[in-house]
Tab-separated table of C-alpha atoms in Angstrom:
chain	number	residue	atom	x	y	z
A	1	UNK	CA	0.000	0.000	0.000
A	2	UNK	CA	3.380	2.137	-0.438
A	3	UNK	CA	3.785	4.651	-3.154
A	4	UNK	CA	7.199	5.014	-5.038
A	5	UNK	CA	7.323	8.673	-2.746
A	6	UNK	CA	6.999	6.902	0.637
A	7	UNK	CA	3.395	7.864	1.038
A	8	UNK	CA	0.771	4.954	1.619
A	9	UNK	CA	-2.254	5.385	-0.513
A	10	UNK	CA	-4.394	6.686	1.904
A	11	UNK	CA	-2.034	9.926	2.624
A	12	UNK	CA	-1.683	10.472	-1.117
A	13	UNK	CA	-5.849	10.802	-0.856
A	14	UNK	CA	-5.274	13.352	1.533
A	15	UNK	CA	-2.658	15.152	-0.348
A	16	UNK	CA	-4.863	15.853	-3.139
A	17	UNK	CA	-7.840	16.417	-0.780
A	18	UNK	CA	-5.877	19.346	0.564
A	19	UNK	CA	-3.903	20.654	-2.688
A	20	UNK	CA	-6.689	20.368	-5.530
A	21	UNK	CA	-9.810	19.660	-2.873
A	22	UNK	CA	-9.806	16.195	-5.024
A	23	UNK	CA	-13.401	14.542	-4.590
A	24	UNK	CA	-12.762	11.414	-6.279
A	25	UNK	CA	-9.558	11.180	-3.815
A	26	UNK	CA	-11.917	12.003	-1.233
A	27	UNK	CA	-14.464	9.269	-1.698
A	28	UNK	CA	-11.452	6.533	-1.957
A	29	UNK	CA	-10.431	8.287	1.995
A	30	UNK	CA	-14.432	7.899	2.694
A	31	UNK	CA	-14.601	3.796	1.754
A	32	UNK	CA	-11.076	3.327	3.298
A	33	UNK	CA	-11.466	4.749	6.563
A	34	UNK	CA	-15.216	5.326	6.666
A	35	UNK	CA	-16.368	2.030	7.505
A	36	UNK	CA	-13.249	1.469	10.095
A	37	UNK	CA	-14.065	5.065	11.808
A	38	UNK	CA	-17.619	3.417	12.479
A	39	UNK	CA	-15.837	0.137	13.447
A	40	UNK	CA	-13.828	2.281	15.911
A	41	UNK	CA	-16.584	4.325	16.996
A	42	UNK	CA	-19.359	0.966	18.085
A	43	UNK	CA	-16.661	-0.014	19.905
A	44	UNK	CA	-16.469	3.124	21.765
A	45	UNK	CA	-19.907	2.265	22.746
A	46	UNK	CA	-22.114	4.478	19.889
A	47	UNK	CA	-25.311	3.027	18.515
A	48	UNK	CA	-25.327	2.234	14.817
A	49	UNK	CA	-27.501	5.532	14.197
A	50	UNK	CA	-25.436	7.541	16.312
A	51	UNK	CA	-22.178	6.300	15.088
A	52	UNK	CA	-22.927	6.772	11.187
A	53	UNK	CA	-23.509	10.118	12.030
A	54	UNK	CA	-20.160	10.662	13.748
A	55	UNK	CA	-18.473	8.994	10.872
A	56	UNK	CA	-20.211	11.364	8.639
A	57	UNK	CA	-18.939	14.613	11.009
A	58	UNK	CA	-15.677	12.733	11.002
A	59	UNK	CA	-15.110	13.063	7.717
A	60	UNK	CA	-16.981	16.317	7.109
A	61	UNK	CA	-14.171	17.677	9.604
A	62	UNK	CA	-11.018	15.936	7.695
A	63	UNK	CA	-12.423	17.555	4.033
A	64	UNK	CA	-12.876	21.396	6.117
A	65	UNK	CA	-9.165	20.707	8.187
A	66	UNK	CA	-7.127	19.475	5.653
A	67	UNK	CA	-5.221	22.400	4.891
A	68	UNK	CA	-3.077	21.118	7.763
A	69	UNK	CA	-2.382	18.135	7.296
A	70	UNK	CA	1.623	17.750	6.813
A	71	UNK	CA	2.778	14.029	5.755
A	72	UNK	CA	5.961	15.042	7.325
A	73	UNK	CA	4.697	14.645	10.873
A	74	UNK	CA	1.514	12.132	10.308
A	75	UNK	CA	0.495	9.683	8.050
A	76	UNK	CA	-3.701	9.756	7.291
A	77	UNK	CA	-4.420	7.160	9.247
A	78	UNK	CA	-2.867	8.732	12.329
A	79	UNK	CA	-4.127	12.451	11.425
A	80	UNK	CA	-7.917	11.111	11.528
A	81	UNK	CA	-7.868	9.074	14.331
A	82	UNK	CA	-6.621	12.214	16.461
A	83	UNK	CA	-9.637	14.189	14.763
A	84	UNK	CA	-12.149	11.185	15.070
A	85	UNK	CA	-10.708	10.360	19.006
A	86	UNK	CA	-11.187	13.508	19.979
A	87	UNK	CA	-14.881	14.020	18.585
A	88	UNK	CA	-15.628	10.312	20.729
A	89	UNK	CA	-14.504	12.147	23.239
A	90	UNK	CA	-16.332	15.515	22.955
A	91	UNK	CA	-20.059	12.873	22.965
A	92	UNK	CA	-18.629	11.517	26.519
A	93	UNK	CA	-17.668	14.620	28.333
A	94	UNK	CA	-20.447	16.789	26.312
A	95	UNK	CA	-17.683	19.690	25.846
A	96	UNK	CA	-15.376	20.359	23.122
A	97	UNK	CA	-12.009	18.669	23.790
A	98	UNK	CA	-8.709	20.757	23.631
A	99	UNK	CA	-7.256	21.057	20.687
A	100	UNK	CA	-3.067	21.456	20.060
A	101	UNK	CA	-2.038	24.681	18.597
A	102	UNK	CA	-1.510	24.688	15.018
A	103	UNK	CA	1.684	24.643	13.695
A	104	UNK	CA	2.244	26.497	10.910
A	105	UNK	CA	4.863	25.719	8.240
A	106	UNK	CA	6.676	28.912	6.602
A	107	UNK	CA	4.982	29.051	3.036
A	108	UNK	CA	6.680	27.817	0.166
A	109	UNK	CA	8.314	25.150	2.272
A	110	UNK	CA	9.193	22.108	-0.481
A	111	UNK	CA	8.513	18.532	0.808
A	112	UNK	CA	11.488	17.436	2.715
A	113	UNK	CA	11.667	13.474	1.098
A	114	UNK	CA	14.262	12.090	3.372
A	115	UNK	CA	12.039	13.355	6.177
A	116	UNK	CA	8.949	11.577	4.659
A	117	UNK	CA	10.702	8.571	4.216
A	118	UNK	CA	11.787	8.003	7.143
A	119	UNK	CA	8.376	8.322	8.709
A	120	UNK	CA	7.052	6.129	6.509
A	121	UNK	CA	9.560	3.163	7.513
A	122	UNK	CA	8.980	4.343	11.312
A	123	UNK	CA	5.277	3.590	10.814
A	124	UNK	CA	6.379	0.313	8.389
A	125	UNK	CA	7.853	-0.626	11.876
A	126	UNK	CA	5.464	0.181	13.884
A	127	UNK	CA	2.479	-2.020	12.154
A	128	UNK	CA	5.034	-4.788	12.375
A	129	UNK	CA	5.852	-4.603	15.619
A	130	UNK	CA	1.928	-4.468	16.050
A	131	UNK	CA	1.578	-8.353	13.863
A	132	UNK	CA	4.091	-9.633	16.352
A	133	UNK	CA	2.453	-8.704	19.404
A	134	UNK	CA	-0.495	-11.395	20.856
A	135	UNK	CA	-3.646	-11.240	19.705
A	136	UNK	CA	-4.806	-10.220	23.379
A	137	UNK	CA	-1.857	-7.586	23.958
A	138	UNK	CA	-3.395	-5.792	20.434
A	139	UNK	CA	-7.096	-5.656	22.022
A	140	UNK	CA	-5.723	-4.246	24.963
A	141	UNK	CA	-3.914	-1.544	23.383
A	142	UNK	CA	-7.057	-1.300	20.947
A	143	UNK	CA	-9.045	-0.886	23.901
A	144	UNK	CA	-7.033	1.908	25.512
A	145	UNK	CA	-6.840	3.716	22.029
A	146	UNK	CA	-9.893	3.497	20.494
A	147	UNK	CA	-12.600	2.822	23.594
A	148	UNK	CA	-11.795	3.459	26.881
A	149	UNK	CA	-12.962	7.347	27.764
A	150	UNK	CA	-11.291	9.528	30.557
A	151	UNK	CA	-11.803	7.928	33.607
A	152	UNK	CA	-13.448	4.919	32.400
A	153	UNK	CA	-12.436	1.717	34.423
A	154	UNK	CA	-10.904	-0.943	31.971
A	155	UNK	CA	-11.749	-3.841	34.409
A	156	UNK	CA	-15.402	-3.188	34.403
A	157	UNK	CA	-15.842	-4.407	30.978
A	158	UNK	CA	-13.336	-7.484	30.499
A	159	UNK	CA	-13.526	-9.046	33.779
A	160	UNK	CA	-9.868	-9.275	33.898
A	161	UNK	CA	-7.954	-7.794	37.043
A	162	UNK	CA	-7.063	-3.819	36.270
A	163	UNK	CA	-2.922	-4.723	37.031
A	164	UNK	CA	-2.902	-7.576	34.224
A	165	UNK	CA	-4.609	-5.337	31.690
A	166	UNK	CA	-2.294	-2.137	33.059
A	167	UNK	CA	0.759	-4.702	32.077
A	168	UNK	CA	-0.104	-5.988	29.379
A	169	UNK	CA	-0.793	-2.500	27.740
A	170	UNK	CA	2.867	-1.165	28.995
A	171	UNK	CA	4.266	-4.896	27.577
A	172	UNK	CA	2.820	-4.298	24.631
A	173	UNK	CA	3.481	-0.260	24.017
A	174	UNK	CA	7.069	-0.782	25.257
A	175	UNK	CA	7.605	-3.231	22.435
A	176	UNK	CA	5.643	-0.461	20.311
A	177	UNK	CA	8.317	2.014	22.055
A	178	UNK	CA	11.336	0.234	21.333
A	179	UNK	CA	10.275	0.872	17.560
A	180	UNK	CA	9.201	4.199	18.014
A	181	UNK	CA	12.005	5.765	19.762
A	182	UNK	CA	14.349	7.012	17.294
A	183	UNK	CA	11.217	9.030	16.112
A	184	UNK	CA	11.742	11.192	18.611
A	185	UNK	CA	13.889	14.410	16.476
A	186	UNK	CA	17.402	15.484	16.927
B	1	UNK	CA	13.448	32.181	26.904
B	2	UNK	CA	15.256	29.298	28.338
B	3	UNK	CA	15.321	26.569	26.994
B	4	UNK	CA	12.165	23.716	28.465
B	5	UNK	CA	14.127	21.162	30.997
B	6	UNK	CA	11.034	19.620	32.924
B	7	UNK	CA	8.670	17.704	30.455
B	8	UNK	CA	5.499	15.817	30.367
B	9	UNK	CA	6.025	12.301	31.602
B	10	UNK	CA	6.428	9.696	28.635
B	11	UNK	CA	3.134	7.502	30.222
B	12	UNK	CA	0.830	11.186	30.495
B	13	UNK	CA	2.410	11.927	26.717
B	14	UNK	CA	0.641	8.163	26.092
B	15	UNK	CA	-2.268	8.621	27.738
B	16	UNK	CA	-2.955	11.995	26.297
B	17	UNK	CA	-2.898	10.985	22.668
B	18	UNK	CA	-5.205	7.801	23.176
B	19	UNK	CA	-7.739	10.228	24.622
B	20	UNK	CA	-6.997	8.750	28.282
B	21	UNK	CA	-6.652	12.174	30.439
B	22	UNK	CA	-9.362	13.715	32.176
B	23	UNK	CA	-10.092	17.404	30.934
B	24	UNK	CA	-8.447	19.086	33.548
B	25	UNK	CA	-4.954	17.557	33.043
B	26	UNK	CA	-5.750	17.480	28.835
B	27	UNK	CA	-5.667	21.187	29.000
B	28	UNK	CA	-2.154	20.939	30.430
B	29	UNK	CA	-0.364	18.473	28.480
B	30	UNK	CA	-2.173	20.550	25.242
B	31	UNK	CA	-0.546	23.516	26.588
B	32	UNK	CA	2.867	21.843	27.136
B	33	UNK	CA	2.728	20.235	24.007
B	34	UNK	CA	1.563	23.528	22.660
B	35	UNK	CA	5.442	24.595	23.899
B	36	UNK	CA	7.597	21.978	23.585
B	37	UNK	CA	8.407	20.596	20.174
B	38	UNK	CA	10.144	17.157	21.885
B	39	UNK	CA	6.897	16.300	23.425
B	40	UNK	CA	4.987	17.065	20.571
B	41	UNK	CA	6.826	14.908	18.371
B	42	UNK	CA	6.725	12.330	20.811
B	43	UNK	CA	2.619	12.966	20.929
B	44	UNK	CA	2.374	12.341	17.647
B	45	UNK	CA	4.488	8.964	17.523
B	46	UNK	CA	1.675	7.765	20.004
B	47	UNK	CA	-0.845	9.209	17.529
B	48	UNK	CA	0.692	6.481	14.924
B	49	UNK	CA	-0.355	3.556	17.145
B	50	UNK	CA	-3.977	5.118	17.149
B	51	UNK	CA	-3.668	5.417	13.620
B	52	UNK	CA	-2.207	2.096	13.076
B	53	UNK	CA	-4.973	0.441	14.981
B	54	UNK	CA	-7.474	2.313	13.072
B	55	UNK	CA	-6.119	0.896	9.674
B	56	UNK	CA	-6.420	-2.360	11.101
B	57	UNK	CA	-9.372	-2.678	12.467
B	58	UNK	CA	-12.309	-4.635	10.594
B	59	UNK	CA	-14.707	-2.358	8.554
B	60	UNK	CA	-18.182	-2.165	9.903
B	61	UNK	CA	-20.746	-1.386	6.962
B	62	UNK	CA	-21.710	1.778	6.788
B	63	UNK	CA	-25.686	2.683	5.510
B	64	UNK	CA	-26.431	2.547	2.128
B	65	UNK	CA	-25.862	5.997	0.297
B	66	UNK	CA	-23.542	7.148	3.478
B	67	UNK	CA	-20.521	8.330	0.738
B	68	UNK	CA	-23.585	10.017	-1.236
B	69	UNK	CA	-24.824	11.918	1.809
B	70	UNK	CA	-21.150	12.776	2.810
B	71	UNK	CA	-20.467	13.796	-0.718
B	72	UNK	CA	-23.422	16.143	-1.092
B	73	UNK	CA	-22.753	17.724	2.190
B	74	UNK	CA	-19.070	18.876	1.170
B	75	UNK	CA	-20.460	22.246	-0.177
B	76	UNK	CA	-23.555	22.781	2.045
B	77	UNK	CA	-21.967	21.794	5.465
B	78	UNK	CA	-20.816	24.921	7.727
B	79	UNK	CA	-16.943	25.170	7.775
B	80	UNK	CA	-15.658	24.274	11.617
B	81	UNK	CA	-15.086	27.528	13.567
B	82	UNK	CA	-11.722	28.945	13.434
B	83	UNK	CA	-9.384	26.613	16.200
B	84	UNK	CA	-8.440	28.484	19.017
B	85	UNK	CA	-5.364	30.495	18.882
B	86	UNK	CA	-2.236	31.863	20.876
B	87	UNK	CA	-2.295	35.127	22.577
B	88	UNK	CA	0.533	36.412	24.288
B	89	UNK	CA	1.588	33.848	26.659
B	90	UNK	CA	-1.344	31.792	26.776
B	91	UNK	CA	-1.135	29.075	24.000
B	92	UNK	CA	-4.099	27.822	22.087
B	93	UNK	CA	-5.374	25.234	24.394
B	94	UNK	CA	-5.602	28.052	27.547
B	95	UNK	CA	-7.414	30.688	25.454
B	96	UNK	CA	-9.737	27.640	24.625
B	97	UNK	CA	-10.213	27.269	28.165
B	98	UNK	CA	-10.306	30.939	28.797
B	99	UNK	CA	-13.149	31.375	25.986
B	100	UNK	CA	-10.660	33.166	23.850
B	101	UNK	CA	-11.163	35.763	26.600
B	102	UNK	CA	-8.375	37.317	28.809
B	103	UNK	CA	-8.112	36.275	32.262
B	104	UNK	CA	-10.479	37.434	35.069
B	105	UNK	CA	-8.169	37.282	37.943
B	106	UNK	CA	-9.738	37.512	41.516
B	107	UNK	CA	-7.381	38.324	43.991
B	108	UNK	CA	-6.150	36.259	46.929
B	109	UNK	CA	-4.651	39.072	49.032
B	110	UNK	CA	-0.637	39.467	49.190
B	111	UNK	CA	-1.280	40.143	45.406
B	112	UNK	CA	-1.803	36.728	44.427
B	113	UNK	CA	-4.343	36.520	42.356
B	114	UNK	CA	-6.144	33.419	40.139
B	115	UNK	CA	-8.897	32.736	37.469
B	116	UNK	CA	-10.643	29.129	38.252
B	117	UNK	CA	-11.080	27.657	34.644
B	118	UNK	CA	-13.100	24.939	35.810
B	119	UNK	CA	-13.602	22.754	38.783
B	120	UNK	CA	-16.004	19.807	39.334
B	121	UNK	CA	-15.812	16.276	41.321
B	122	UNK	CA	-13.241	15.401	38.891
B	123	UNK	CA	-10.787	18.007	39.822
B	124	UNK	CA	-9.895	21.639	38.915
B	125	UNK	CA	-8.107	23.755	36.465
B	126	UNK	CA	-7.061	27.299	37.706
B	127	UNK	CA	-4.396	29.882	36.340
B	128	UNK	CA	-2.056	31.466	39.066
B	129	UNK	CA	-0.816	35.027	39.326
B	130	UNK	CA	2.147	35.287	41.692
B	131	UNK	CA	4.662	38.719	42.340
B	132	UNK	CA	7.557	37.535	42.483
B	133	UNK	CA	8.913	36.617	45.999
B	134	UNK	CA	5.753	35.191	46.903
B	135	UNK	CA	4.769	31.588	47.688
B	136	UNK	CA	2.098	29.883	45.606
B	137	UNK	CA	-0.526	29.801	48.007
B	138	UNK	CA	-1.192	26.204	50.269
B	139	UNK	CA	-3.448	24.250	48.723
B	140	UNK	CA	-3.506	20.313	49.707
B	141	UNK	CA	-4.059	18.200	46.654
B	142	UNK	CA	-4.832	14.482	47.316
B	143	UNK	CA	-3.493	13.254	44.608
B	144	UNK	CA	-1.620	14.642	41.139
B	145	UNK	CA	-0.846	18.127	40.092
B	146	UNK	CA	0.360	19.297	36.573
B	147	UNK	CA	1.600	22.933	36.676
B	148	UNK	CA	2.662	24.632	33.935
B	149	UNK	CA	4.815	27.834	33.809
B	150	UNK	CA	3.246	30.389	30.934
B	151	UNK	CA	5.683	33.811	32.415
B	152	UNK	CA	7.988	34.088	34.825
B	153	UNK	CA	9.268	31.192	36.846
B	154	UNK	CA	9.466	29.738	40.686
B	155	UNK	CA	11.480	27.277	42.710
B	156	UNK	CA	10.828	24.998	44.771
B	157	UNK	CA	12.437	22.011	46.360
B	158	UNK	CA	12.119	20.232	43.220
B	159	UNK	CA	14.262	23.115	40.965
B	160	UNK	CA	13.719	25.563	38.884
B	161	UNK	CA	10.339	25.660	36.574
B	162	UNK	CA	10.496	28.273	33.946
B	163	UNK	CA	8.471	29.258	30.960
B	164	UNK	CA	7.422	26.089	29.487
B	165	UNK	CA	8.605	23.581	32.611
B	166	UNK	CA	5.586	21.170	34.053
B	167	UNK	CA	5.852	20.386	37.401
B	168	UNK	CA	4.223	16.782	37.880
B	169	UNK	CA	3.292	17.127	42.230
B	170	UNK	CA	2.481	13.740	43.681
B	171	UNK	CA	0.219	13.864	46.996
B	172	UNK	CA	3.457	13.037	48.819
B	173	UNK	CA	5.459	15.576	47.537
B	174	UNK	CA	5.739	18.508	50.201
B	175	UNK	CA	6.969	21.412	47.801
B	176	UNK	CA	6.390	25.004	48.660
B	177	UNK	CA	6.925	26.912	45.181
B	178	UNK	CA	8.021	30.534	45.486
B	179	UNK	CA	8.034	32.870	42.512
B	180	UNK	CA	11.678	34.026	41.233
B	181	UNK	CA	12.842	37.459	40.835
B	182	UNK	CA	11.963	39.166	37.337
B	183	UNK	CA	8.018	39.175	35.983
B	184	UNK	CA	5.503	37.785	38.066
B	185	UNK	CA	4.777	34.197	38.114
B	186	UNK	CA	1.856	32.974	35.590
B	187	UNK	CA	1.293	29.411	35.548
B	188	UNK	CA	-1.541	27.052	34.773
B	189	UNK	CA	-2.506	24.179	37.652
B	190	UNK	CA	-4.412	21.354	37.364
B	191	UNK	CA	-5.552	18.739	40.436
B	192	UNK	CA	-7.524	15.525	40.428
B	193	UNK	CA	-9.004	16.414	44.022
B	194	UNK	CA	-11.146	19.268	44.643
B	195	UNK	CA	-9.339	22.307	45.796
B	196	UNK	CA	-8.871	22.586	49.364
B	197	UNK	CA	-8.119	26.337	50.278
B	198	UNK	CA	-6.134	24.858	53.744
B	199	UNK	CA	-4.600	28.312	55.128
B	200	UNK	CA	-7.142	30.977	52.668
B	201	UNK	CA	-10.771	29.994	54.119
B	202	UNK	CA	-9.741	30.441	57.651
B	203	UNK	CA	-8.265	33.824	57.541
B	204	UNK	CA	-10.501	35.573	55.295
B	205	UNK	CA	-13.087	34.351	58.287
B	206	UNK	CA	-10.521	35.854	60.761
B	207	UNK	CA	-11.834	39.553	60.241
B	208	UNK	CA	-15.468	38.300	60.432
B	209	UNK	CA	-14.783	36.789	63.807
B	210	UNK	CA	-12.258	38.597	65.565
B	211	UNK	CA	-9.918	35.543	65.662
């Protein structure tokens, strides 16, 4: 799913979504991610009405922000599920959740392709790391990421003792770590 | 300004991108992260899992004519309002907190003075004025507090905590920060326990009572 450039397919849709406000491109990011946002957002404990209509603001919001996206620093995937995370959490605590500070790149910056590159074997890493780990340490991780809301109690819902899930997400994002690390810049 | 030397721990960094923190520490990690470019980058490494696990994750079917709907909406859909932005040495994530509007100090006496951002069962989120010289005022916190220098800076047993610094306070830490020499002290404070106003309550009573 790698272009020649370093970008995976779905980043390239977002390119031209923010450069020439590409529909078509657009669409292709709706049936990737579209049906995985809803995925994501039952899990998070939506109702199939409710959570089509989240996966419809989602995406609404990823068409009217793309302007900053910047493959430099995030690939698609991760770039959405910051936007779609945080409107999961806005339902939960009924108030809008903070938002970083944009970061604005000096105009007429060109790509930097080493840059690019190298985020795109970070994340090439990173999924891998991911198919290693157990099949239980992923829906742990998946459950901290994508479903557990501030102050939620992880034990409530699996049964399973709160300091064997607390483990097994460190075991599992120290692995994760160990592959991230050298991300870090400088 | 100096350059940042106390960060955001690595595990609040995690637990911050996966949408873990409650709102009252969220605005201070923003606000940090808002600052510091090594924590930021180190944010968005943790957003990569998220995304990762997105991409990964088996599609659910959406409605019939959802991409239509979505489609058709692109022009006729309201554009977000503008994100919340800097100003002066509040970063994005405080003016959002502030309502984009300047800070409504109420003063403490000894010229001390602080806004309350927001405070329920969960915890608080206040923004502290202190003249240099002066002691941040006693305030017993049961269990973690995130405070983040925006001007100034102030010392405590722990070091130094300028512009930018987060100072992570356990409940067993017994710290007593005191404002430097130079601007006045303006930081950002969040708890996980109600405030308790230990030494304040009783002696704005005092003149009340004759105490």
């Amino acid at each position: 799913m790698t272009t020649p450039d370093g970008f995976t397919e779905p980043t390239q849709w977002l390119i031209a979504v923010r450069d020439r406000r590409d529909r078509a491109a657009f669409a292709r990011l709706f049936d990737h991610f579209g049906p995985r946002l809803k995925a994501m957002l039952l899990r998070g404990g939506l109702r199939d009405g409710s959570a089509e209509d989240v996966v419809q603001d989602v995406m609404l919001a990823v068409w009217h922000k793309a302007a900053q996206f910047d493959p430099h620093r995030a690939e698609a995937s991760a770039w959405i599920y910051r936007i779609a995370r945080n409107r999961q959490i806005d339902l939960v605590r009924r108030r809008p959740a903070v938002v970083l500070e944009e970061l604005e790149e000096p105009p007429g910056n060109e790509p930097d392709a080493p840059q690019i590159l190298a985020l795109a074997q970070e994340a090439r890493h990173l999924r891998a790391a991911l198919d290693r780990l157990a099949p239980e340490q992923v829906q742990a991780i998946q459950k901290a990421y994508m479903e557990d809301m501030p102050h939620s109690e992880i034990s409530r819902t699996t049964g399973l003792p709160l300091g064997t899930i607390k483990s097994r997400i460190r075991l599992g994002l120290e692995r994760l770590r160990h592959e991230l690390k050298d991300l870090k810049p400088e | 300004m100096s350059a940042i030397s106390h960060h955001i721990p690595d595990h609040l960094i995690r637990a911050h991108a996966a949408g873990q923190l409650p709102h009252h520490f969220a605005v201070v990690v923003a606000a940090h992260l808002s600052m510091c470019d090594a924590c930021r980058a180190q944010a968005e490494a943790e957003e990569m899992v998220g995304g990762a696990l997105l991409d990964r994750l088996a599609p659910a079917a959406l409605q019939d004519g959802a991409r239509d709907r979505l489609l058709a909406a692109l022009d006729s859909a309201p554009p977000p309002p503008p994100a919340p932005r800097r100003s002066g040495i509040f970063p994005a994530p405080v003016m959002q907190a502030l309502d984009g509007q300047p800070p409504r100090w109420r003063m403490l006496g000894g010229g001390i003075r602080q806004q309350v951002l927001s405070a329920d069962e969960d915890g608080s989120l206040r923004l502290l004025y202190i003249p240099p010289g002066r002691a941040v005022p006693e305030h017993g916190h049961n269990g973690l507090e995130l405070t983040l220098v925006l001007q100034g800076a102030f010392s405590d047993s722990e070091g130094r905590f300028g512009v930018g610094d987060v100072e992570l306070a356990e409940d067993d830490l017994d710290h007593q920060p005191v404002a430097c020499p130079g601007a006045p002290c303006i930081c950002l404070a969040a708890t996980d326990a109600p405030l308790r106003f230990t030494a304040f309550l009783p002696r704005l009573l005092q003149p009340l009572f004759r105490i």
